[in-house]
Amino acid sequence: MNHLDDRQQKQQQIFTVTRLNSAVRMILEQDLGLVWLTGELSNLAMPSSGHWYFSLKDISAQVRCAMFKGNNRRVPFRPQDGMQVLVQARVSLYEPRGDYQLIIESMQPAGDGMLALRFEELKRRLGAEGLFDEGRKRPLPREPRAVGLVTSATGAALHDMLTVLERRAPDLPVFIYPTQVQGSAAIGQIVAAIHLANRRAEVDVLIVGRGGGSLEDLWCFNEEAVARAIAGSTIPVISAVGHEVDVTISDFAADLRAPTPSAAAELVAPDQGARAQRLTHLGQRLTQAISRHQTAARHGFALLQKRLDHQDPKRRLEQQSQRLDELSSRLQQLLNQRLHQGERRLANLELRLQARSPEKLLAAGKRRHQLAEERLFALMAKRQSLADHRLAMLSARLDGVSPLATLGRGYSITRTPGGEVISRATQVSAGQSLVTTLAAGHLRVRVEEIHNP
């Protein structure tokens, strides 16, 4: 009896090739999800379908990749073989061939992309530690007795801040802690300047920053050591790095972010409009809170999108589209092969005709040549017709599995506002609002009556 059960279990585990490839694809896509990787482009192909196919390689390995036209339209540059790139991709399997491959979602040049990736990783890690929490941030003194500036002694930012402070609060003492603000040496100098200001305890607020520049120019303010020095300061710190559009890790670690060095000087300088100053401060904190809320919302949306992608018919369409490209390529190769065979046969007939030079054989040779040519073109026309018919059948089959085609035949999909698909009358109640998706557009409907089967 036990032997019979073991045998039945083994038979139940026998896979077809199609079922095995489908199962492996689901495992790869669900377990690995989206991954970041960098490498060199090679064997780049851009067929008329608009999809891109290529390999991504490094010194010892390579992997096949596909980037469908819906995603590659967002690539801001023209990729070429040999180019180093940073890509975000999901691991998948091309089922018809059983080939492991990457489906590329985004692509960017490797240099700027790696810096951006380092920025996001450090921001995520320090944020998880609570370094950016609003609860640990301290309010600025309303009327500081002295202000400290951690910046370059020769930069335009220092001149701008001193000009603002002189105009708004000429009697306010200012202490300058000079430091480099660009390059690897600047990291240690900025940290040392913040520590020095805390040891001396001669100011009530610190402004740490510099003028604008490229991502590389501002990178010292994206270093972990600088962020921890700012967060660990007993003196409230304002981060004033670059222009308003520039965002650094120091901005998140500081007690307050100012869009420019001049704006930071205005925040610390006492003014008759103290109420306006407090409102500005509250507005900036509100902006930061909204930004963090938006970041959390985008993260939640990305998780939901990932779950939706695992169940999206788009995956099947992508597989069919890739299969169609492969069949089109094979059809073109077959036509070229038949054409070359016809050309060689025509050349042989011409040689035989030339070998029979007497005039009495000339007419007969011309006739045979004409018949051979007609048979050749007839054969090519027949092959072309068969290939066109096969391509039309494949296109019709592909269109038949499209959810849009189903909607176009008069069907619709009804969901709750939360996105749950309604398949039974027992899922809803009278008066409930639903959303119905048609082939063109959406309808918001309300349930009047319910008829259960």
CSV table of C-alpha atoms in Angstrom, one decimal:
chain,number,residue,atom,x,y,z
A,1,MET,CA,0.0,0.0,0.0
A,2,ASN,CA,2.9,2.4,0.9
A,3,HIS,CA,4.7,1.5,-2.3
A,4,LEU,CA,1.6,2.4,-4.3
A,5,ASP,CA,1.2,5.8,-2.5
A,6,ASP,CA,4.9,6.6,-3.3
A,7,ARG,CA,4.4,5.8,-6.9
A,8,GLN,CA,1.3,8.0,-7.2
A,9,GLN,CA,3.1,10.9,-5.5
A,10,LYS,CA,6.0,10.6,-8.0
A,11,GLN,CA,3.5,10.6,-10.9
A,12,GLN,CA,1.8,13.7,-9.6
A,13,GLN,CA,5.2,15.5,-9.6
A,14,ILE,CA,5.9,14.9,-13.3
A,15,PHE,CA,5.9,18.3,-15.1
A,16,THR,CA,5.4,19.1,-18.7
A,17,VAL,CA,8.1,21.5,-20.1
A,18,THR,CA,5.5,24.3,-20.4
A,19,ARG,CA,4.3,23.8,-16.8
A,20,LEU,CA,7.9,23.7,-15.5
A,21,ASN,CA,8.9,26.9,-17.3
A,22,SER,CA,5.8,28.7,-16.1
A,23,ALA,CA,6.5,27.6,-12.5
A,24,VAL,CA,10.1,28.7,-12.6
A,25,ARG,CA,9.1,32.1,-14.1
A,26,MET,CA,6.7,32.7,-11.2
A,27,ILE,CA,9.3,31.7,-8.6
A,28,LEU,CA,11.9,34.1,-10.1
A,29,GLU,CA,9.5,37.0,-10.4
A,30,GLN,CA,7.9,36.6,-6.9
A,31,ASP,CA,10.9,35.8,-4.9
A,32,LEU,CA,13.5,38.3,-6.3
A,33,GLY,CA,11.2,41.1,-7.4
A,34,LEU,CA,13.0,44.3,-8.6
A,35,VAL,CA,16.8,44.4,-8.5
A,36,TRP,CA,19.4,47.0,-9.3
A,37,LEU,CA,22.5,46.1,-11.2
A,38,THR,CA,25.2,47.7,-13.4
A,39,GLY,CA,27.0,46.3,-16.4
A,40,GLU,CA,28.1,46.8,-20.0
A,41,LEU,CA,25.6,46.7,-22.9
A,42,SER,CA,26.3,44.2,-25.7
A,43,ASN,CA,24.5,42.6,-28.7
A,44,LEU,CA,21.9,45.4,-28.6
A,45,ALA,CA,19.0,44.8,-31.1
A,46,MET,CA,16.1,47.3,-31.7
A,47,PRO,CA,13.6,45.6,-34.1
A,48,SER,CA,10.7,47.4,-35.7
A,49,SER,CA,8.4,46.3,-32.8
A,50,GLY,CA,10.0,49.0,-30.7
A,51,HIS,CA,11.3,46.6,-28.0
A,52,TRP,CA,15.0,46.4,-27.1
A,53,TYR,CA,16.9,43.1,-26.7
A,54,PHE,CA,20.5,43.0,-25.4
A,55,SER,CA,22.9,41.4,-23.0
A,56,LEU,CA,24.3,42.9,-19.8
A,57,LYS,CA,27.8,41.7,-18.9
A,58,ASP,CA,30.7,42.2,-16.6
A,59,ILE,CA,34.2,40.7,-16.7
A,60,SER,CA,33.1,37.1,-16.1
A,61,ALA,CA,29.4,36.8,-16.8
A,62,GLN,CA,26.4,38.0,-18.8
A,63,VAL,CA,22.6,37.8,-18.8
A,64,ARG,CA,20.0,38.3,-21.5
A,65,CYS,CA,17.7,41.3,-21.2
A,66,ALA,CA,14.5,42.7,-22.8
A,67,MET,CA,13.2,46.2,-22.4
A,68,PHE,CA,9.7,46.7,-23.9
A,69,LYS,CA,8.8,49.9,-25.7
A,70,GLY,CA,6.5,51.2,-22.9
A,71,ASN,CA,9.6,51.4,-20.7
A,72,ASN,CA,12.4,52.3,-23.1
A,73,ARG,CA,10.5,55.4,-24.3
A,74,ARG,CA,11.5,56.9,-20.9
A,75,VAL,CA,15.2,56.4,-21.4
A,76,PRO,CA,16.7,59.9,-21.9
A,77,PHE,CA,19.7,58.7,-24.0
A,78,ARG,CA,20.5,56.4,-27.0
A,79,PRO,CA,22.1,53.2,-25.7
A,80,GLN,CA,25.0,51.7,-27.6
A,81,ASP,CA,27.1,48.5,-27.3
A,82,GLY,CA,29.9,48.9,-24.8
A,83,MET,CA,28.1,51.6,-22.7
A,84,GLN,CA,28.1,51.2,-18.9
A,85,VAL,CA,24.6,51.5,-17.5
A,86,LEU,CA,22.6,51.1,-14.2
A,87,VAL,CA,19.3,49.3,-14.6
A,88,GLN,CA,16.3,48.4,-12.5
A,89,ALA,CA,14.9,45.1,-13.6
A,90,ARG,CA,12.8,42.1,-12.6
A,91,VAL,CA,14.1,38.6,-13.0
A,92,SER,CA,12.0,36.5,-15.3
A,93,LEU,CA,12.1,33.5,-17.7
A,94,TYR,CA,11.3,33.5,-21.4
A,95,GLU,CA,9.0,30.4,-21.4
A,96,PRO,CA,9.1,29.3,-25.1
A,97,ARG,CA,12.9,28.8,-24.9
A,98,GLY,CA,13.4,28.3,-21.2
A,99,ASP,CA,15.9,31.2,-21.1
A,100,TYR,CA,16.5,33.1,-17.9
A,101,GLN,CA,16.4,36.8,-18.6
A,102,LEU,CA,15.8,40.3,-17.1
A,103,ILE,CA,12.9,42.5,-17.9
A,104,ILE,CA,14.3,46.0,-17.7
A,105,GLU,CA,12.1,48.7,-16.1
A,106,SER,CA,14.5,51.7,-16.1
A,107,MET,CA,18.0,52.5,-17.4
A,108,GLN,CA,20.5,55.3,-16.8
A,109,PRO,CA,24.2,56.0,-17.2
A,110,ALA,CA,26.2,54.2,-14.5
A,111,GLY,CA,28.0,57.3,-13.1
A,112,ASP,CA,25.1,59.6,-11.9
A,113,GLY,CA,23.0,56.5,-11.2
A,114,MET,CA,25.4,55.0,-8.7
A,115,LEU,CA,25.5,58.3,-6.8
A,116,ALA,CA,21.8,58.5,-6.7
A,117,LEU,CA,21.6,54.9,-5.5
A,118,ARG,CA,24.1,55.6,-2.7
A,119,PHE,CA,22.1,58.6,-1.7
A,120,GLU,CA,18.8,56.6,-1.5
A,121,GLU,CA,20.5,53.7,0.4
A,122,LEU,CA,22.1,56.0,3.0
A,123,LYS,CA,18.8,58.0,3.4
A,124,ARG,CA,16.9,54.7,3.9
A,125,ARG,CA,19.4,53.3,6.4
A,126,LEU,CA,19.7,56.5,8.5
A,127,GLY,CA,16.0,57.1,8.4
A,128,ALA,CA,15.4,53.5,9.7
A,129,GLU,CA,17.7,54.4,12.7
A,130,GLY,CA,15.4,57.4,13.5
A,131,LEU,CA,18.1,59.9,12.7
A,132,PHE,CA,15.6,62.0,10.7
A,133,ASP,CA,12.6,61.7,13.1
A,134,GLU,CA,10.8,64.9,13.8
A,135,GLY,CA,10.7,64.1,17.5
A,136,ARG,CA,14.5,64.6,17.9
A,137,LYS,CA,14.6,68.0,16.0
A,138,ARG,CA,14.8,71.1,18.2
A,139,PRO,CA,13.3,74.5,17.5
A,140,LEU,CA,15.5,77.4,16.6
A,141,PRO,CA,16.0,80.2,19.3
A,142,ARG,CA,13.7,83.1,18.6
A,143,GLU,CA,16.4,85.6,19.4
A,144,PRO,CA,19.8,84.0,19.2
A,145,ARG,CA,22.7,85.7,21.1
A,146,ALA,CA,25.2,84.6,18.4
A,147,VAL,CA,25.2,82.7,15.1
A,148,GLY,CA,27.9,80.2,13.8
A,149,LEU,CA,28.6,79.7,10.1
A,150,VAL,CA,30.3,76.4,9.0
A,151,THR,CA,31.2,77.1,5.4
A,152,SER,CA,34.1,78.1,3.1
A,153,ALA,CA,35.9,81.3,4.1
A,154,THR,CA,36.2,82.3,0.4
A,155,GLY,CA,32.8,81.2,-1.0
A,156,ALA,CA,30.0,83.4,-2.2
A,157,ALA,CA,27.7,81.7,0.3
A,158,LEU,CA,29.6,83.3,3.2
A,159,HIS,CA,29.3,86.8,1.6
A,160,ASP,CA,25.6,86.3,1.0
A,161,MET,CA,24.9,85.2,4.6
A,162,LEU,CA,27.0,88.1,6.1
A,163,THR,CA,25.2,90.6,3.9
A,164,VAL,CA,21.8,89.4,5.1
A,165,LEU,CA,22.8,89.3,8.8
A,166,GLU,CA,24.3,92.8,8.6
A,167,ARG,CA,21.1,94.1,7.0
A,168,ARG,CA,18.6,92.4,9.4
A,169,ALA,CA,20.6,92.2,12.6
A,170,PRO,CA,23.8,94.3,12.6
A,171,ASP,CA,24.4,93.9,16.3
A,172,LEU,CA,24.2,90.0,16.2
A,173,PRO,CA,27.6,88.4,16.8
A,174,VAL,CA,28.7,86.0,14.0
A,175,PHE,CA,31.4,83.3,14.5
A,176,ILE,CA,32.9,81.7,11.3
A,177,TYR,CA,34.2,78.1,11.4
A,178,PRO,CA,36.0,77.9,8.0
A,179,THR,CA,36.1,74.6,6.2
A,180,GLN,CA,36.3,73.2,2.7
A,181,VAL,CA,32.9,72.4,1.2
A,182,GLN,CA,33.9,70.2,-1.7
A,183,GLY,CA,36.0,67.1,-2.1
A,184,SER,CA,37.0,64.2,0.2
A,185,ALA,CA,39.0,66.5,2.5
A,186,ALA,CA,35.9,68.5,3.3
A,187,ILE,CA,34.2,65.7,5.1
A,188,GLY,CA,36.5,65.6,8.0
A,189,GLN,CA,36.8,69.4,8.2
A,190,ILE,CA,33.0,69.9,8.3
A,191,VAL,CA,32.7,67.3,11.1
A,192,ALA,CA,35.6,68.9,13.0
A,193,ALA,CA,34.1,72.4,12.7
A,194,ILE,CA,30.7,71.2,14.1
A,195,HIS,CA,32.5,69.5,17.0
A,196,LEU,CA,34.6,72.7,17.6
A,197,ALA,CA,31.4,74.9,17.8
A,198,ASN,CA,29.8,72.5,20.3
A,199,ARG,CA,32.9,72.5,22.5
A,200,ARG,CA,33.2,76.3,22.5
A,201,ALA,CA,29.4,76.7,23.1
A,202,GLU,CA,29.7,80.3,21.9
A,203,VAL,CA,26.7,80.3,19.5
A,204,ASP,CA,23.0,79.5,19.8
A,205,VAL,CA,22.5,78.2,16.3
A,206,LEU,CA,24.7,76.8,13.5
A,207,ILE,CA,24.3,77.3,9.7
A,208,VAL,CA,26.1,74.5,7.8
A,209,GLY,CA,26.2,74.9,4.0
A,210,ARG,CA,27.6,76.2,0.8
A,211,GLY,CA,26.4,77.6,-2.6
A,212,GLY,CA,25.1,75.6,-5.5
A,213,GLY,CA,26.9,73.0,-7.6
A,214,SER,CA,26.7,69.6,-9.3
A,215,LEU,CA,25.8,66.4,-7.4
A,216,GLU,CA,29.5,65.6,-7.1
A,217,ASP,CA,30.3,69.1,-5.8
A,218,LEU,CA,27.7,68.8,-3.1
A,219,TRP,CA,28.5,65.1,-2.2
A,220,CYS,CA,30.4,65.8,1.0
A,221,PHE,CA,27.0,66.8,2.5
A,222,ASN,CA,25.7,63.4,1.6
A,223,GLU,CA,28.3,61.5,3.7
A,224,GLU,CA,27.3,59.6,6.8
A,225,ALA,CA,29.9,61.2,9.0
A,226,VAL,CA,28.6,64.7,8.3
A,227,ALA,CA,25.0,63.6,8.8
A,228,ARG,CA,25.8,62.1,12.2
A,229,ALA,CA,27.8,65.1,13.3
A,230,ILE,CA,24.8,67.4,12.4
A,231,ALA,CA,22.4,65.1,14.2
A,232,GLY,CA,24.6,64.8,17.2
A,233,SER,CA,25.1,68.5,17.6
A,234,THR,CA,23.8,70.0,20.9
A,235,ILE,CA,23.5,73.3,19.1
A,236,PRO,CA,20.5,73.5,16.7
A,237,VAL,CA,21.7,73.2,13.1
A,238,ILE,CA,20.3,74.7,9.9
A,239,SER,CA,21.3,72.9,6.7
A,240,ALA,CA,21.7,75.4,3.8
A,241,VAL,CA,23.3,73.5,0.9
A,242,GLY,CA,23.1,74.7,-2.7
A,243,HIS,CA,19.9,76.0,-4.3
A,244,GLU,CA,16.3,75.3,-3.4
A,245,VAL,CA,16.1,72.3,-5.8
A,246,ASP,CA,19.2,70.6,-4.2
A,247,VAL,CA,18.5,68.1,-1.5
A,248,THR,CA,21.2,66.4,0.6
A,249,ILE,CA,21.3,63.9,3.5
A,250,SER,CA,22.4,66.9,5.7
A,251,ASP,CA,19.0,68.5,5.0
A,252,PHE,CA,17.3,65.5,6.6
A,253,ALA,CA,19.7,65.2,9.6
A,254,ALA,CA,19.5,69.0,10.4
A,255,ASP,CA,17.0,70.5,12.7
A,256,LEU,CA,15.8,72.7,9.8
A,257,ARG,CA,16.5,72.9,6.1
A,258,ALA,CA,16.9,76.3,4.4
A,259,PRO,CA,16.6,76.5,0.6
A,260,THR,CA,19.7,78.7,0.3
A,261,PRO,CA,22.4,80.1,2.5
A,262,SER,CA,20.8,83.5,2.3
A,263,ALA,CA,17.5,82.1,3.4
A,264,ALA,CA,19.2,80.4,6.4
A,265,ALA,CA,20.6,83.8,7.5
A,266,GLU,CA,17.1,85.3,7.3
A,267,LEU,CA,15.8,82.5,9.5
A,268,VAL,CA,18.2,83.2,12.4
A,269,ALA,CA,18.3,87.0,12.2
A,270,PRO,CA,15.8,88.6,14.6
A,271,ASP,CA,13.3,90.8,12.8
A,272,GLN,CA,10.2,92.8,13.6
A,273,GLY,CA,8.2,90.2,11.8
A,274,ALA,CA,8.8,87.6,14.5
A,275,ARG,CA,5.3,86.1,13.9
A,276,ALA,CA,6.0,85.8,10.2
A,277,GLN,CA,9.3,84.1,11.0
A,278,ARG,CA,7.5,81.5,13.2
A,279,LEU,CA,5.0,80.9,10.5
A,280,THR,CA,7.8,80.4,7.9
A,281,HIS,CA,9.4,77.9,10.2
A,282,LEU,CA,6.1,76.0,10.7
A,283,GLY,CA,5.5,76.1,7.0
A,284,GLN,CA,8.9,74.5,6.3
A,285,ARG,CA,8.3,71.8,8.9
A,286,LEU,CA,4.9,71.2,7.3
A,287,THR,CA,6.6,70.9,3.9
A,288,GLN,CA,9.0,68.3,5.3
A,289,ALA,CA,6.2,66.3,6.9
A,290,ILE,CA,4.3,66.4,3.6
A,291,SER,CA,7.4,65.3,1.7
A,292,ARG,CA,7.9,62.3,4.1
A,293,HIS,CA,4.2,61.4,3.8
A,294,GLN,CA,4.4,61.5,0.0
A,295,THR,CA,7.5,59.3,0.2
A,296,ALA,CA,5.7,56.8,2.3
A,297,ALA,CA,2.6,57.0,0.0
A,298,ARG,CA,4.8,56.4,-3.1
A,299,HIS,CA,6.4,53.4,-1.3
A,300,GLY,CA,3.0,51.9,-0.5
A,301,PHE,CA,1.9,52.5,-4.1
A,302,ALA,CA,5.1,50.8,-5.4
A,303,LEU,CA,4.3,47.7,-3.2
A,304,LEU,CA,0.7,47.6,-4.5
A,305,GLN,CA,2.0,48.0,-8.1
A,306,LYS,CA,4.4,45.1,-7.5
A,307,ARG,CA,1.5,42.9,-6.3
A,308,LEU,CA,-0.6,44.0,-9.3
A,309,ASP,CA,2.2,43.3,-11.7
A,310,HIS,CA,2.3,39.6,-10.6
A,311,GLN,CA,-1.3,39.2,-11.6
A,312,ASP,CA,-1.3,41.6,-14.6
A,313,PRO,CA,-2.1,40.1,-18.1
A,314,LYS,CA,0.6,42.5,-19.4
A,315,ARG,CA,3.2,39.8,-18.5
A,316,ARG,CA,1.6,37.4,-20.9
A,317,LEU,CA,1.3,40.0,-23.6
A,318,GLU,CA,5.0,40.8,-23.2
A,319,GLN,CA,5.8,37.1,-23.6
A,320,GLN,CA,3.6,36.9,-26.7
A,321,SER,CA,5.1,40.1,-28.1
A,322,GLN,CA,8.6,38.7,-27.7
A,323,ARG,CA,7.5,35.4,-29.3
A,324,LEU,CA,6.1,37.4,-32.3
A,325,ASP,CA,9.4,39.2,-32.8
A,326,GLU,CA,11.2,35.8,-32.8
A,327,LEU,CA,8.8,34.4,-35.4
A,328,SER,CA,9.1,37.5,-37.6
A,329,SER,CA,12.9,37.1,-37.5
A,330,ARG,CA,12.7,33.4,-38.4
A,331,LEU,CA,10.3,34.2,-41.3
A,332,GLN,CA,12.6,36.8,-42.7
A,333,GLN,CA,15.5,34.3,-42.5
A,334,LEU,CA,13.4,31.7,-44.3
A,335,LEU,CA,12.5,34.1,-47.1
A,336,ASN,CA,16.1,35.2,-47.5
A,337,GLN,CA,17.2,31.5,-47.7
A,338,ARG,CA,14.6,30.7,-50.4
A,339,LEU,CA,15.7,33.8,-52.3
A,340,HIS,CA,19.3,32.8,-52.2
A,341,GLN,CA,18.5,29.3,-53.4
A,342,GLY,CA,16.5,30.7,-56.3
A,343,GLU,CA,19.4,33.0,-57.2
A,344,ARG,CA,21.8,30.1,-57.2
A,345,ARG,CA,19.5,28.0,-59.3
A,346,LEU,CA,19.1,30.8,-61.8
A,347,ALA,CA,22.9,31.2,-62.0
A,348,ASN,CA,23.2,27.4,-62.7
A,349,LEU,CA,20.7,27.7,-65.5
A,350,GLU,CA,22.5,30.6,-67.0
A,351,LEU,CA,25.8,28.6,-67.0
A,352,ARG,CA,24.1,25.6,-68.7
A,353,LEU,CA,22.6,28.0,-71.3
A,354,GLN,CA,26.0,29.5,-72.0
A,355,ALA,CA,27.5,26.0,-72.4
A,356,ARG,CA,25.0,25.2,-75.2
A,357,SER,CA,26.1,27.8,-77.7
A,358,PRO,CA,24.6,26.5,-81.0
A,359,GLU,CA,21.8,28.7,-82.3
A,360,LYS,CA,19.4,25.8,-82.7
A,361,LEU,CA,19.5,25.2,-78.9
A,362,LEU,CA,19.2,28.9,-78.0
A,363,ALA,CA,15.4,29.1,-78.3
A,364,ALA,CA,14.8,26.0,-76.3
A,365,GLY,CA,17.2,27.2,-73.6
A,366,LYS,CA,15.4,30.5,-73.3
A,367,ARG,CA,12.1,28.7,-72.9
A,368,ARG,CA,13.5,26.5,-70.1
A,369,HIS,CA,15.0,29.6,-68.4
A,370,GLN,CA,11.6,31.3,-68.6
A,371,LEU,CA,9.8,28.3,-67.1
A,372,ALA,CA,12.3,28.0,-64.3
A,373,GLU,CA,12.0,31.7,-63.5
A,374,GLU,CA,8.2,31.4,-63.4
A,375,ARG,CA,8.4,28.3,-61.1
A,376,LEU,CA,10.8,30.2,-58.8
A,377,PHE,CA,8.6,33.2,-58.4
A,378,ALA,CA,5.5,31.0,-58.0
A,379,LEU,CA,7.2,29.1,-55.3
A,380,MET,CA,8.3,32.3,-53.6
A,381,ALA,CA,4.8,33.7,-53.8
A,382,LYS,CA,3.3,30.5,-52.3
A,383,ARG,CA,5.9,30.6,-49.5
A,384,GLN,CA,5.2,34.2,-48.8
A,385,SER,CA,1.4,33.6,-48.8
A,386,LEU,CA,1.8,30.7,-46.3
A,387,ALA,CA,4.0,32.9,-44.1
A,388,ASP,CA,1.6,35.8,-44.2
A,389,HIS,CA,-1.3,33.5,-43.3
A,390,ARG,CA,0.6,32.0,-40.4
A,391,LEU,CA,1.5,35.5,-39.1
A,392,ALA,CA,-2.1,36.6,-39.4
A,393,MET,CA,-3.2,33.5,-37.4
A,394,LEU,CA,-0.7,34.2,-34.7
A,395,SER,CA,-1.7,37.8,-34.5
A,396,ALA,CA,-5.4,36.8,-34.2
A,397,ARG,CA,-4.5,34.3,-31.4
A,398,LEU,CA,-2.6,37.1,-29.6
A,399,ASP,CA,-5.5,39.5,-30.0
A,400,GLY,CA,-7.9,36.8,-28.8
A,401,VAL,CA,-6.2,36.6,-25.4
A,402,SER,CA,-6.1,40.4,-24.9
A,403,PRO,CA,-8.3,41.7,-22.1
A,404,LEU,CA,-9.0,44.8,-24.2
A,405,ALA,CA,-10.5,42.7,-26.9
A,406,THR,CA,-12.8,41.0,-24.4
A,407,LEU,CA,-13.9,44.5,-23.2
A,408,GLY,CA,-14.4,45.5,-26.8
A,409,ARG,CA,-17.0,42.7,-27.3
A,410,GLY,CA,-19.3,44.3,-24.8
A,411,TYR,CA,-18.0,42.8,-21.5
A,412,SER,CA,-17.0,44.9,-18.5
A,413,ILE,CA,-15.2,44.6,-15.2
A,414,THR,CA,-16.8,45.9,-12.0
A,415,ARG,CA,-14.8,46.7,-8.9
A,416,THR,CA,-15.3,48.2,-5.5
A,417,PRO,CA,-13.7,51.7,-5.1
A,418,GLY,CA,-10.9,49.8,-3.2
A,419,GLY,CA,-10.1,47.7,-6.3
A,420,GLU,CA,-11.8,44.3,-5.4
A,421,VAL,CA,-13.3,42.6,-8.5
A,422,ILE,CA,-17.0,41.8,-8.2
A,423,SER,CA,-17.8,38.3,-9.4
A,424,ARG,CA,-20.8,37.4,-7.2
A,425,ALA,CA,-23.9,39.3,-6.2
A,426,THR,CA,-23.2,38.4,-2.5
A,427,GLN,CA,-20.1,40.6,-2.5
A,428,VAL,CA,-22.1,43.9,-2.6
A,429,SER,CA,-25.0,45.5,-0.8
A,430,ALA,CA,-27.8,47.8,-1.9
A,431,GLY,CA,-26.8,51.4,-2.2
A,432,GLN,CA,-23.0,50.5,-2.5
A,433,SER,CA,-21.0,52.5,-5.1
A,434,LEU,CA,-19.0,50.5,-7.7
A,435,VAL,CA,-16.7,51.3,-10.6
A,436,THR,CA,-17.3,49.6,-14.0
A,437,THR,CA,-14.5,49.5,-16.6
A,438,LEU,CA,-15.6,49.4,-20.2
A,439,ALA,CA,-13.5,49.1,-23.4
A,440,ALA,CA,-13.4,52.9,-23.5
A,441,GLY,CA,-13.7,54.7,-20.1
A,442,HIS,CA,-15.1,54.0,-16.7
A,443,LEU,CA,-18.6,54.3,-15.0
A,444,ARG,CA,-19.3,54.9,-11.4
A,445,VAL,CA,-22.6,53.0,-10.6
A,446,ARG,CA,-24.7,52.5,-7.5
A,447,VAL,CA,-26.4,49.1,-6.6
A,448,GLU,CA,-30.2,49.5,-6.6
A,449,GLU,CA,-31.3,45.8,-6.3
A,450,ILE,CA,-29.5,42.5,-5.7
A,451,HIS,CA,-30.7,39.2,-7.2
A,452,ASN,CA,-28.9,36.2,-5.8
A,453,PRO,CA,-28.9,33.0,-7.9
